[in-house]
Short mmCIF file of C-alpha atoms in Angstrom, two decimals:
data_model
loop_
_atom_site.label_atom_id
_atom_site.label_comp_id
_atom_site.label_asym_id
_atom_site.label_seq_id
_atom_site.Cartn_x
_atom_site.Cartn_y
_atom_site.Cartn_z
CA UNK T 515 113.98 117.31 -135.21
CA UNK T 516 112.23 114.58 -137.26
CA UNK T 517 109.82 112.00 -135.76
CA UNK T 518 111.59 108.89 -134.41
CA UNK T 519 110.42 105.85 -136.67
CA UNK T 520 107.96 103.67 -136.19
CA UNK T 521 108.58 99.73 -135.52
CA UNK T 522 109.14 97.49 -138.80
CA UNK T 523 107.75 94.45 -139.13
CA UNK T 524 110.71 92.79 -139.24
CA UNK T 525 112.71 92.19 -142.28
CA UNK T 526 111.78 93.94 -145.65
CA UNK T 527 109.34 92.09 -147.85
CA UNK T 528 112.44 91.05 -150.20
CA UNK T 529 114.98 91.51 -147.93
CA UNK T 530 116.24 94.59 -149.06
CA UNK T 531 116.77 92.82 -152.51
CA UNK T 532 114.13 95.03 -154.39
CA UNK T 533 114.91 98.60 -154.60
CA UNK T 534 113.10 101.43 -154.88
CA UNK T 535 114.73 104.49 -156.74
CA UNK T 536 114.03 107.62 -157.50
CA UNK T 537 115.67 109.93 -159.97
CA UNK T 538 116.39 113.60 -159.55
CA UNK T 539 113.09 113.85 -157.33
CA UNK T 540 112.17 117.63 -156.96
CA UNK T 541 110.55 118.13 -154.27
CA UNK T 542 111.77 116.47 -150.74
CA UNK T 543 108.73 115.96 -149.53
CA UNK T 544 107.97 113.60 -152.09
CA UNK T 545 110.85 111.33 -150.98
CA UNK T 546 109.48 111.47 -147.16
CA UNK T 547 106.11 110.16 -148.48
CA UNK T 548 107.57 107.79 -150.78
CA UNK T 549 109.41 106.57 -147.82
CA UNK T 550 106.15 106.09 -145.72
CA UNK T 551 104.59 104.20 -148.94
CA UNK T 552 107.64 101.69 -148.66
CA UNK T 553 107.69 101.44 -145.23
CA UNK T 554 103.55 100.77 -145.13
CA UNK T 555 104.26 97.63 -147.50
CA UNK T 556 107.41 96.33 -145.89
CA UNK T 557 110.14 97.90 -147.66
CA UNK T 558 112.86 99.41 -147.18
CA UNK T 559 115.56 99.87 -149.60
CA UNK T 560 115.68 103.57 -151.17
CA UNK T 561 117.72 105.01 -153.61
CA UNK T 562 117.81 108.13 -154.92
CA UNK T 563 119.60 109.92 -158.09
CA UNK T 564 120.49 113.79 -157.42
CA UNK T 565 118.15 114.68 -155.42
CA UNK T 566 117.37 118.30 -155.51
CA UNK T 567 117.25 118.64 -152.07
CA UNK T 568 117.99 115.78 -149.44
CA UNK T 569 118.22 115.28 -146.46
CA UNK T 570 115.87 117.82 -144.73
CA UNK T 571 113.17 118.42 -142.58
CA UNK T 572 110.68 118.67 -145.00
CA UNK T 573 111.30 114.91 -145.82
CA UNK T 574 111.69 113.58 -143.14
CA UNK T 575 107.95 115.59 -142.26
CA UNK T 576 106.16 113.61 -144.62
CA UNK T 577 107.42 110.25 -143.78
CA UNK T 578 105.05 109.94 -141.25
CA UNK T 579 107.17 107.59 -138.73
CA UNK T 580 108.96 106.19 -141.46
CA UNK T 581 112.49 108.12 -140.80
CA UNK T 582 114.53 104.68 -140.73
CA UNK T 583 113.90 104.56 -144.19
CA UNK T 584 115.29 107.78 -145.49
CA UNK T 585 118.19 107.23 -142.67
CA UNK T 586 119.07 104.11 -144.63
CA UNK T 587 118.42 105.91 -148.47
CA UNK T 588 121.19 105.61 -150.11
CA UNK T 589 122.21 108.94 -152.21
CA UNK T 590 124.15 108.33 -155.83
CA UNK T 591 124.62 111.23 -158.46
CA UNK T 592 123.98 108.94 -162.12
CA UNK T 593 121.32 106.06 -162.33
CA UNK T 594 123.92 103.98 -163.38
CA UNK T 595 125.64 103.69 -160.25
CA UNK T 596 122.11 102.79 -158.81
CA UNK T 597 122.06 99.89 -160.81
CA UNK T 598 125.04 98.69 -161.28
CA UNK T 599 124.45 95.81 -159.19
CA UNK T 600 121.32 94.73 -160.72
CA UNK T 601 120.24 91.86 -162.48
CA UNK T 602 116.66 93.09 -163.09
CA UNK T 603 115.54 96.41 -163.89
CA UNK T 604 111.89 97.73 -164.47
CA UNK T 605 110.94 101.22 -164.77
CA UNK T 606 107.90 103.35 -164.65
CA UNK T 607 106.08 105.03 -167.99
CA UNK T 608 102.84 106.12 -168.35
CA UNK T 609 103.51 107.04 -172.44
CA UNK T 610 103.60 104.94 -175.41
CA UNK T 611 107.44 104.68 -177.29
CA UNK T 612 107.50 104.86 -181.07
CA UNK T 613 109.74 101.53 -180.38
CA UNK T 614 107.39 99.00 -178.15
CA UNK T 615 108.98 97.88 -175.74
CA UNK T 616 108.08 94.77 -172.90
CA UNK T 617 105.19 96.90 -170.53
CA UNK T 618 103.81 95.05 -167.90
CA UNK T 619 101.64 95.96 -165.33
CA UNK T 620 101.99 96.14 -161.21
CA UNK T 621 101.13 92.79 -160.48
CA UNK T 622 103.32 90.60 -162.94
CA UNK T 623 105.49 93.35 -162.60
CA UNK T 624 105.82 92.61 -158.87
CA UNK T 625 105.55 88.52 -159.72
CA UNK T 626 108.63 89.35 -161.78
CA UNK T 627 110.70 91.27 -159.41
CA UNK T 628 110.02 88.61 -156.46
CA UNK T 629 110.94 86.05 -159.49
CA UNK T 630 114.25 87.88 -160.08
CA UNK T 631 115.23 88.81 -156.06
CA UNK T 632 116.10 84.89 -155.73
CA UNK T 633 119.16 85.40 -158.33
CA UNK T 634 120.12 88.93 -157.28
CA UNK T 635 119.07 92.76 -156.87
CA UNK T 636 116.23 94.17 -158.65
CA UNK T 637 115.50 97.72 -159.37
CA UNK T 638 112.57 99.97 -159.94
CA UNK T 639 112.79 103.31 -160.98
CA UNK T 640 110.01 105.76 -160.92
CA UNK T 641 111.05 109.17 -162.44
CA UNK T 642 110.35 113.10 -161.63
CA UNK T 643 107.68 114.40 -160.77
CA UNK T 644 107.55 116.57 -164.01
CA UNK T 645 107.94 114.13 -166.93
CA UNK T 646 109.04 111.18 -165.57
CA UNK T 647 111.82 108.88 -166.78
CA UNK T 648 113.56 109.98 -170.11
CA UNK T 649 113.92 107.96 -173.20
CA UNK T 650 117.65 106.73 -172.36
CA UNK T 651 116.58 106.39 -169.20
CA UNK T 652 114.12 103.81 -170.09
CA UNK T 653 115.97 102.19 -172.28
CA UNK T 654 118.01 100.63 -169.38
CA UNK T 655 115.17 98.96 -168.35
CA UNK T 656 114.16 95.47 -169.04
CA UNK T 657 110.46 96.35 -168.62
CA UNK T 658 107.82 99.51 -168.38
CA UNK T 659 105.34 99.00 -166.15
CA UNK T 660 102.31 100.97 -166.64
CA UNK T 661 99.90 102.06 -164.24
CA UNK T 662 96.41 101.59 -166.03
CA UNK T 663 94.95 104.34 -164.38
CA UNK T 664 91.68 106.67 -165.93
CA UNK T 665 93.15 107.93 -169.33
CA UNK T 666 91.15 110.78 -169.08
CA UNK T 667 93.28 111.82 -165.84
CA UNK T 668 96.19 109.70 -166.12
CA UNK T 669 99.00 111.18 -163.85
CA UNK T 670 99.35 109.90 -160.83
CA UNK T 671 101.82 111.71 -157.78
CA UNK T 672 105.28 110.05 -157.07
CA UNK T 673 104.11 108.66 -153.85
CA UNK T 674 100.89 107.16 -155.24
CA UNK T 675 103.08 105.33 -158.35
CA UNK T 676 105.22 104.25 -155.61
CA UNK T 677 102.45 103.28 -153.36
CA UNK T 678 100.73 101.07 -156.46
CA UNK T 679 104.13 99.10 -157.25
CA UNK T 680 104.83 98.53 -153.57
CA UNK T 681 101.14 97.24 -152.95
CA UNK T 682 101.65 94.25 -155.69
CA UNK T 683 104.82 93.60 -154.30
CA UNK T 684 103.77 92.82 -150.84
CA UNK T 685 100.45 91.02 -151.72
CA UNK T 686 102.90 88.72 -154.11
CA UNK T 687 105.08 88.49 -150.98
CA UNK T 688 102.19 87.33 -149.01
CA UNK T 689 100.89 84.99 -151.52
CA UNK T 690 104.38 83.08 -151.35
CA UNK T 691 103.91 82.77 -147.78
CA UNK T 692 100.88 80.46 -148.37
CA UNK T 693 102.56 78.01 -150.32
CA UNK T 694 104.16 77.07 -147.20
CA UNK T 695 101.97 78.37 -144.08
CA UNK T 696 98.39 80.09 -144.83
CA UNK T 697 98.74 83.76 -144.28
CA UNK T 698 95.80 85.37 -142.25
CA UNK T 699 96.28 88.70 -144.06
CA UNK T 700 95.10 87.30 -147.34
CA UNK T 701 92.16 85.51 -145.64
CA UNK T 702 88.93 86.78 -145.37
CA UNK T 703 86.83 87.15 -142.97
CA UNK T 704 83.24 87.94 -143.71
CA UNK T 705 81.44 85.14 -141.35
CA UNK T 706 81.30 82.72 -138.30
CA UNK T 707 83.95 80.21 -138.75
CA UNK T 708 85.83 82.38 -140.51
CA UNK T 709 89.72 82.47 -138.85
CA UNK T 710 89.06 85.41 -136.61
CA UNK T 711 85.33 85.40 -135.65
CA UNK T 712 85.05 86.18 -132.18
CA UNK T 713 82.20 83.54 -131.79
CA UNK T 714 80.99 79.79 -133.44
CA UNK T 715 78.68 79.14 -135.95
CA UNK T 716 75.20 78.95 -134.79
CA UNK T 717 74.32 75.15 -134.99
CA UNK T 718 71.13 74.01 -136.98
CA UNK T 719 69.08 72.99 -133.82
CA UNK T 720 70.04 76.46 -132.69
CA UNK T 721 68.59 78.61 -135.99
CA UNK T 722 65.02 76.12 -136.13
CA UNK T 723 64.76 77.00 -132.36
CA UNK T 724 65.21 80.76 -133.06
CA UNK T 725 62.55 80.44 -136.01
CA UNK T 726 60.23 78.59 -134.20
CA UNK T 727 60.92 81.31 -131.29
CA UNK T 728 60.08 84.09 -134.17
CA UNK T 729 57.41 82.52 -135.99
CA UNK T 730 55.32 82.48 -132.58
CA UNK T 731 56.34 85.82 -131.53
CA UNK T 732 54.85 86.85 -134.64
CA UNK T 733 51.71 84.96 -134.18
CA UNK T 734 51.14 86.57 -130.36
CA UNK T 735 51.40 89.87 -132.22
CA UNK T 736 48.55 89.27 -134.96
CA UNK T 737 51.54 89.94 -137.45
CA UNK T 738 51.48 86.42 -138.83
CA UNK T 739 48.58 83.74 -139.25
CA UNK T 740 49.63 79.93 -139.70
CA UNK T 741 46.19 79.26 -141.37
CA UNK T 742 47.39 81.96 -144.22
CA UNK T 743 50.67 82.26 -144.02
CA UNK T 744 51.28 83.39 -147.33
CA UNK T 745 55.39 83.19 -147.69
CA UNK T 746 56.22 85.09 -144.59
CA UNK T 747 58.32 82.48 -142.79
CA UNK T 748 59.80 81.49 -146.24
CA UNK T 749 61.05 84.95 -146.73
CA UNK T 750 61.81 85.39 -143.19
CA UNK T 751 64.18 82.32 -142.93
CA UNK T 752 66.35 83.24 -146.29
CA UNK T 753 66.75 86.32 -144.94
CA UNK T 754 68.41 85.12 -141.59
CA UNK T 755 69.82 82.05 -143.42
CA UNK T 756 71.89 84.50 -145.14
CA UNK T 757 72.93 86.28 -142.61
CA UNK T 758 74.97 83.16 -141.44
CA UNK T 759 74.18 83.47 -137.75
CA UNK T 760 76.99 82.90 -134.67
CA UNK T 761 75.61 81.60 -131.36
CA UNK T 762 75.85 85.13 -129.88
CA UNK T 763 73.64 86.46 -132.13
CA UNK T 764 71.17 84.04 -131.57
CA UNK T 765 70.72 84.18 -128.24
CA UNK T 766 70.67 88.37 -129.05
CA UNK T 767 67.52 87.91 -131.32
CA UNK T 768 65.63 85.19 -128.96
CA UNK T 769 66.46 87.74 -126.18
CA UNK T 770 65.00 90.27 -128.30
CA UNK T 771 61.78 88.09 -128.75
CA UNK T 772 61.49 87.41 -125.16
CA UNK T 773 61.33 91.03 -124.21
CA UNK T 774 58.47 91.59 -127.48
CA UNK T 775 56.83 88.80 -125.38
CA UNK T 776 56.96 90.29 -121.87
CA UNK T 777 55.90 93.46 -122.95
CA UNK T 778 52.72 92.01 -125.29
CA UNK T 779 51.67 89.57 -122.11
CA UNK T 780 52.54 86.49 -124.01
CA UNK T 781 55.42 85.10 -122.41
CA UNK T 782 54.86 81.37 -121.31
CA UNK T 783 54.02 81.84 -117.61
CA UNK T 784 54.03 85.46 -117.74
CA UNK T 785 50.85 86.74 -115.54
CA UNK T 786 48.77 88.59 -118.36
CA UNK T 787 49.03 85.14 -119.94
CA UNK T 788 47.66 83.60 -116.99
CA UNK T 789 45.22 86.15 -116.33
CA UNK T 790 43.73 86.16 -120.21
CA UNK T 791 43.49 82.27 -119.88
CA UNK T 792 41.12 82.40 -116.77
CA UNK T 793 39.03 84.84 -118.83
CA UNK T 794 38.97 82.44 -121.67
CA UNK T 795 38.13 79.55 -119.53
CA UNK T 796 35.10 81.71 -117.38
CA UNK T 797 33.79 82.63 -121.13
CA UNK T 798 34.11 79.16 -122.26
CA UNK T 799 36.99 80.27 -125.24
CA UNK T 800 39.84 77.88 -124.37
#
């Protein structure tokens, strides 16, 4: 019994108008983890040229939660019946052809295909595990796309090619998005005021009153001396300028300072303070 699959999204990332296919895959377990690659990057369209073995468990294994997939793979004996109804098709190669032909790579190969999905169906073809695609076999293709991966260990495993191709497609699916609504998965967020951050941006009255807070902290400790203060505060403040405080965090460092002052006797009003006062003022010091 496979694993019942995991929620979609919603609608594939092209709307089942890109597909994925495989040809005479060896190994079933490859088309299970191909499947979970598709599904990861909101696709969902497989199919698959004489398969050696399909379906079985050891596919559906390996898909991780992504059984609605393979349920939905559609199974063909020749690669031309899975393209028949194409109008676009692009095709894997990782080796050079004694005739060039058009090689792109993942992401203009993925601008293409979402280019091409508005006039009709678009196929890419990744081949076996063993040696690929053959040289008719690439020859029905309108493009290579080549995976620039390390030449000195070039081959990649079916689900990893897959994984690559689907990756561009869904970050150029994304990208459309924002040419009508911003999409929060392209955004980052590395700061306060960033969409996301759980708190505000510390305000500028807030960060001086946190370096004053610090500088005197440092002071009541004999760390720091106004008269020579060399560039301690300088260096101090571009350090937490950087850091691009929130409001939280603020009030987590002047906390922080408090309890340094507490336990050195230097809080404002705290009784040590009091008490090393009256000793200045008996011995004249204050």
């Amino acid at each position: 019994m496979h694993k019942p699959a995991l929620p979609q999204e919603g609608s594939d990332t092209f709307n089942d108008q890109v597909r994925i296919v495989l040809v005479e895959t060896s190994h079933s377990g490859n088309i299970g983890a191909v499947a979970r690659a598709m599904k990861n990057m909101g696709l969902g369209n497989l199919w698959l040229v004489n398969p050696a073995s399909f379906p079985d468990e050891a596919s559906y294994a390996r898909s991780a939660g992504a059984s609605d997939v393979l349920d939905r793979a559609q199974v063909v004996a020749t690669l031309d019946e899975a393209l028949a109804d194409c109008v676009l098709v692009m095709g894997t190669s990782a080796r050079g052809r004694k005739v060039p032909w058009p090689v792109i790579a993942p992401p203009q190969a993925a601008a293409t295909a979402g280019e091409y999905s508005r006039q009709g169906r678009v196929a890419l073809v990744f081949g076996r595990e063993n040696h690929g695609l053959s040289n008719d076999e690439l020859q029905r293709c309108h493009y290579h796309i080549h995976i620039p991966s390390n030449p000195d260990y070039s081959s990649l495993n079916l689900a990893m090619a897959v994984q690559v191709v689907c990756y561009e497609l869904r970050m150029h699916y994304l990208r459309s998005l924002e040419e009508g609504e911003a999409s929060p998965n392209l955004e980052a967020m590395v700061g306060p005021g960033d969409r996301g951050w759980d708190v505000p941006p510390a305000e500028v009255q807030e960060v001086e009153g946190f370096f004053g807070h610090l500088e005197q902290v440092l002071v009541d400790v004999d760390f720091h001396r106004r008269n020579n203060p060399r560039q301690l505060m300088t260096r101090l403040r571009r350090l937490f300028q950087r850091a691009r405080l929130d409001q939280m965090e603020i009030n987590i460092l002047r906390g922080i300072l408090t309890s340094v002052q507490k336990a050195a006797g230097t809080l404002p009003g705290s009784d040590k303070q009091k008490n090393t006062a009256d000793e200045g003022q008996e011995k004249g010091h204050v």
